[in-house]
């Protein structure tokens, strides 16, 4: 009798576990009428798109418009100035699932969902780990990871020229014309090639650790970084973390 009871209990537990597994799968699946990332990626510019993804960072909110980075397990999305109340913006915590309907556009190489998109909050939560794309710098494959949360490791801080023509480890604004609180621009190199990275002040303002870390950089420092793979006339990541290289 005890043996039969044990077998019945095992069967019940197995069914329960199977149910748990399928629930996780359902959370990852796209809803009806929603594009996979591959379908979104291949969609024509200026065409309507419907995607589901998870908020990874909120860049800004003003005038009932929100700009966010989102990601699923296949790719990243930059959603620019979607319609959003201040109340709903507060709900868009990291990992929140959203369904977005809008138009796919491109600006200076950055592929995004354009201003005016609408969204719904869904069920489920996903926070992406930073994908190391250091080895892809300088290759045609890097752009395939556009808008993802990524990592760059073992890069060297190179000199930038400030407004007076002097060497500097970073600049306020791209040309050094700004002041504290503005975007930070800094040059980093790998294998003889130099790239310009940015701390976007709307995404990470002057009170954040990453902003202060860039202000403390010295030319020649070796650093590891994380951030979102933004594009502007070429690779121009929006960096959210800077640390001494391991």
Short mmCIF file of C-alpha atoms in Angstrom, two decimals:
data_model
loop_
_atom_site.label_atom_id
_atom_site.label_comp_id
_atom_site.label_asym_id
_atom_site.label_seq_id
_atom_site.Cartn_x
_atom_site.Cartn_y
_atom_site.Cartn_z
CA UNK A 1 0.00 0.00 0.00
CA UNK A 2 2.83 2.35 0.91
CA UNK A 3 4.52 1.50 -2.39
CA UNK A 4 1.37 2.38 -4.39
CA UNK A 5 0.99 5.62 -2.45
CA UNK A 6 4.61 6.52 -3.16
CA UNK A 7 4.16 5.82 -6.86
CA UNK A 8 1.03 7.96 -6.98
CA UNK A 9 2.84 10.79 -5.18
CA UNK A 10 5.77 10.57 -7.60
CA UNK A 11 3.37 10.74 -10.54
CA UNK A 12 1.65 13.81 -9.11
CA UNK A 13 5.00 15.53 -8.54
CA UNK A 14 6.12 14.70 -12.08
CA UNK A 15 2.96 16.24 -13.54
CA UNK A 16 3.40 19.28 -11.31
CA UNK A 17 7.01 19.73 -12.44
CA UNK A 18 6.03 19.32 -16.07
CA UNK A 19 3.46 22.04 -15.57
CA UNK A 20 6.09 24.35 -14.09
CA UNK A 21 8.35 23.77 -17.07
CA UNK A 22 5.65 24.50 -19.63
CA UNK A 23 4.73 27.68 -17.80
CA UNK A 24 8.28 28.94 -18.21
CA UNK A 25 8.17 28.07 -21.89
CA UNK A 26 4.90 29.92 -22.35
CA UNK A 27 6.43 33.01 -20.76
CA UNK A 28 9.22 32.99 -23.38
CA UNK A 29 6.87 32.40 -26.31
CA UNK A 30 5.57 35.30 -28.42
CA UNK A 31 1.87 36.10 -28.33
CA UNK A 32 -0.29 35.74 -31.43
CA UNK A 33 0.52 38.41 -34.00
CA UNK A 34 3.84 39.33 -32.36
CA UNK A 35 7.07 39.19 -34.35
CA UNK A 36 10.08 37.14 -33.40
CA UNK A 37 13.29 39.16 -33.24
CA UNK A 38 14.34 37.65 -36.60
CA UNK A 39 11.10 38.86 -38.18
CA UNK A 40 11.57 42.32 -36.67
CA UNK A 41 15.17 42.41 -37.86
CA UNK A 42 14.18 41.56 -41.43
CA UNK A 43 11.18 43.92 -41.52
CA UNK A 44 11.50 46.88 -43.88
CA UNK A 45 12.22 50.33 -42.51
CA UNK A 46 9.09 52.47 -42.08
CA UNK A 47 6.93 49.33 -41.74
CA UNK A 48 4.67 48.64 -38.77
CA UNK A 49 6.08 46.22 -36.21
CA UNK A 50 4.68 44.48 -33.15
CA UNK A 51 7.20 43.15 -30.64
CA UNK A 52 7.33 41.74 -27.14
CA UNK A 53 10.40 42.32 -25.02
CA UNK A 54 11.54 43.13 -21.51
CA UNK A 55 12.60 46.56 -20.29
CA UNK A 56 16.32 46.61 -19.51
CA UNK A 57 16.75 50.34 -18.86
CA UNK A 58 14.71 53.53 -18.94
CA UNK A 59 16.49 56.41 -20.64
CA UNK A 60 14.00 59.24 -20.27
CA UNK A 61 10.44 60.41 -19.76
CA UNK A 62 8.94 63.78 -20.63
CA UNK A 63 5.67 65.12 -22.06
CA UNK A 64 4.07 61.65 -21.73
CA UNK A 65 6.79 60.03 -23.84
CA UNK A 66 9.20 57.31 -22.70
CA UNK A 67 12.46 56.08 -24.24
CA UNK A 68 13.61 52.63 -23.18
CA UNK A 69 16.01 49.83 -24.00
CA UNK A 70 14.30 46.44 -24.18
CA UNK A 71 15.48 42.94 -24.97
CA UNK A 72 14.29 39.39 -25.44
CA UNK A 73 16.51 36.31 -25.57
CA UNK A 74 17.27 36.87 -29.26
CA UNK A 75 17.89 40.58 -29.65
CA UNK A 76 17.65 44.15 -28.42
CA UNK A 77 15.30 47.04 -29.16
CA UNK A 78 15.54 50.80 -28.73
CA UNK A 79 12.07 52.29 -28.34
CA UNK A 80 12.10 56.05 -28.77
CA UNK A 81 9.48 58.36 -27.26
CA UNK A 82 6.65 55.84 -27.04
CA UNK A 83 3.37 57.15 -25.64
CA UNK A 84 3.51 56.67 -21.87
CA UNK A 85 1.93 58.34 -18.87
CA UNK A 86 4.10 59.19 -15.89
CA UNK A 87 2.14 56.62 -13.88
CA UNK A 88 2.87 53.87 -16.41
CA UNK A 89 6.51 54.94 -16.67
CA UNK A 90 6.91 54.16 -12.97
CA UNK A 91 5.71 50.62 -13.68
CA UNK A 92 8.44 49.98 -16.27
CA UNK A 93 10.93 48.50 -13.85
CA UNK A 94 13.88 46.46 -15.10
CA UNK A 95 12.66 43.11 -16.46
CA UNK A 96 9.05 44.21 -17.09
CA UNK A 97 7.50 42.61 -20.17
CA UNK A 98 5.94 44.97 -22.72
CA UNK A 99 4.17 44.54 -26.04
CA UNK A 100 4.99 47.44 -28.36
CA UNK A 101 3.27 48.47 -31.59
CA UNK A 102 4.96 51.08 -33.75
CA UNK A 103 7.09 51.73 -36.83
CA UNK A 104 10.64 50.57 -37.42
CA UNK A 105 12.97 53.41 -38.42
CA UNK A 106 16.67 54.24 -38.66
CA UNK A 107 18.55 57.35 -37.58
CA UNK A 108 22.26 57.69 -38.38
CA UNK A 109 22.63 53.90 -38.29
CA UNK A 110 20.58 53.34 -35.13
CA UNK A 111 17.59 51.08 -35.80
CA UNK A 112 14.73 51.91 -33.46
CA UNK A 113 10.99 51.86 -32.97
CA UNK A 114 9.99 55.42 -33.76
CA UNK A 115 8.25 58.11 -31.75
CA UNK A 116 4.54 57.51 -31.25
CA UNK A 117 4.61 53.76 -30.52
CA UNK A 118 2.14 52.38 -28.00
CA UNK A 119 2.64 49.62 -25.46
CA UNK A 120 0.92 47.23 -23.07
CA UNK A 121 2.44 45.72 -19.94
CA UNK A 122 2.42 41.91 -19.93
CA UNK A 123 3.25 39.08 -17.56
CA UNK A 124 6.77 37.72 -17.14
CA UNK A 125 10.18 39.04 -16.22
CA UNK A 126 13.60 38.79 -17.86
CA UNK A 127 16.85 40.63 -17.15
CA UNK A 128 19.62 40.07 -19.69
CA UNK A 129 23.20 39.37 -18.70
CA UNK A 130 25.84 41.47 -20.45
CA UNK A 131 27.09 39.65 -23.56
CA UNK A 132 30.82 40.04 -24.14
CA UNK A 133 31.24 41.46 -27.66
CA UNK A 134 34.81 42.68 -27.28
CA UNK A 135 36.09 40.32 -29.97
CA UNK A 136 33.53 41.68 -32.45
CA UNK A 137 34.81 45.26 -32.36
CA UNK A 138 35.86 46.27 -35.85
CA UNK A 139 33.90 43.46 -37.49
CA UNK A 140 30.69 43.50 -39.54
CA UNK A 141 29.11 41.14 -37.02
CA UNK A 142 28.98 43.69 -34.19
CA UNK A 143 25.95 45.52 -35.58
CA UNK A 144 23.94 42.30 -35.33
CA UNK A 145 23.98 42.87 -31.56
CA UNK A 146 22.71 46.44 -31.79
CA UNK A 147 20.73 47.62 -28.73
CA UNK A 148 21.64 44.58 -26.62
CA UNK A 149 23.15 44.84 -23.14
CA UNK A 150 26.81 44.07 -23.81
CA UNK A 151 30.28 44.04 -22.25
CA UNK A 152 33.67 45.26 -23.47
CA UNK A 153 36.74 44.04 -21.62
CA UNK A 154 40.39 44.98 -21.35
CA UNK A 155 40.21 48.22 -23.31
CA UNK A 156 42.62 51.13 -22.96
CA UNK A 157 41.59 54.75 -22.36
CA UNK A 158 43.00 56.96 -25.12
CA UNK A 159 43.37 60.73 -25.27
CA UNK A 160 40.60 62.99 -26.50
CA UNK A 161 41.22 66.63 -27.46
CA UNK A 162 39.38 69.17 -25.35
CA UNK A 163 38.11 72.54 -26.57
CA UNK A 164 41.60 74.04 -26.06
CA UNK A 165 43.34 71.24 -27.94
CA UNK A 166 44.73 69.58 -24.82
CA UNK A 167 44.70 65.84 -24.16
CA UNK A 168 41.90 64.68 -21.88
CA UNK A 169 40.63 61.30 -20.69
CA UNK A 170 37.01 62.35 -21.37
CA UNK A 171 34.98 65.26 -22.71
CA UNK A 172 31.73 66.93 -21.72
CA UNK A 173 29.80 66.66 -25.01
CA UNK A 174 31.45 65.24 -28.13
CA UNK A 175 33.57 68.36 -28.70
CA UNK A 176 34.35 69.29 -25.10
CA UNK A 177 31.98 72.25 -25.18
CA UNK A 178 29.81 71.10 -22.27
CA UNK A 179 29.95 70.95 -18.50
CA UNK A 180 29.20 68.53 -15.70
CA UNK A 181 25.74 67.06 -16.22
CA UNK A 182 26.13 66.80 -20.00
CA UNK A 183 26.93 63.59 -21.89
CA UNK A 184 30.43 62.20 -21.38
CA UNK A 185 32.49 61.09 -24.38
CA UNK A 186 35.70 59.09 -24.05
CA UNK A 187 38.00 57.16 -26.38
CA UNK A 188 39.04 53.56 -25.81
CA UNK A 189 41.22 51.29 -27.92
CA UNK A 190 41.71 47.62 -28.65
CA UNK A 191 44.24 46.03 -31.00
CA UNK A 192 45.29 49.39 -32.42
CA UNK A 193 41.77 50.63 -33.18
CA UNK A 194 40.12 53.48 -31.26
CA UNK A 195 36.39 53.84 -30.55
CA UNK A 196 34.30 56.56 -28.94
CA UNK A 197 32.01 55.49 -26.11
CA UNK A 198 29.41 57.63 -24.34
CA UNK A 199 27.75 58.00 -20.97
CA UNK A 200 24.31 59.28 -22.00
CA UNK A 201 23.27 61.76 -19.32
CA UNK A 202 19.55 60.97 -19.64
CA UNK A 203 20.32 57.29 -19.07
CA UNK A 204 23.04 57.75 -16.42
CA UNK A 205 23.17 61.26 -14.96
CA UNK A 206 25.98 62.91 -13.01
CA UNK A 207 24.89 61.28 -9.74
CA UNK A 208 25.51 57.74 -11.02
CA UNK A 209 28.56 55.58 -10.34
CA UNK A 210 29.40 55.23 -14.03
CA UNK A 211 29.38 59.00 -14.60
CA UNK A 212 31.76 59.50 -11.68
CA UNK A 213 33.93 56.57 -12.81
CA UNK A 214 34.46 58.15 -16.24
CA UNK A 215 35.25 61.52 -14.64
CA UNK A 216 38.00 59.71 -12.68
CA UNK A 217 39.60 58.03 -15.71
CA UNK A 218 43.20 58.61 -16.72
CA UNK A 219 44.70 58.17 -20.16
CA UNK A 220 46.21 54.70 -20.33
CA UNK A 221 43.81 53.08 -17.83
CA UNK A 222 42.71 49.54 -18.67
CA UNK A 223 38.97 49.16 -18.15
CA UNK A 224 36.03 46.77 -18.45
CA UNK A 225 32.65 48.21 -19.42
CA UNK A 226 28.99 47.32 -19.76
CA UNK A 227 26.25 49.16 -21.57
CA UNK A 228 23.82 49.20 -24.46
CA UNK A 229 25.07 48.84 -28.02
CA UNK A 230 23.77 52.09 -29.45
CA UNK A 231 24.80 53.18 -32.94
CA UNK A 232 25.54 56.65 -34.27
CA UNK A 233 27.48 56.84 -37.52
CA UNK A 234 29.13 53.64 -36.27
CA UNK A 235 29.38 51.93 -32.93
CA UNK A 236 28.69 54.36 -30.05
CA UNK A 237 27.74 52.35 -26.95
CA UNK A 238 25.80 53.97 -24.11
CA UNK A 239 27.92 52.81 -21.18
CA UNK A 240 26.34 52.04 -17.81
CA UNK A 241 29.33 50.55 -15.91
CA UNK A 242 33.08 51.21 -15.92
CA UNK A 243 35.55 49.32 -13.74
CA UNK A 244 39.26 48.63 -13.70
CA UNK A 245 40.05 45.68 -15.97
CA UNK A 246 40.38 42.33 -14.22
#
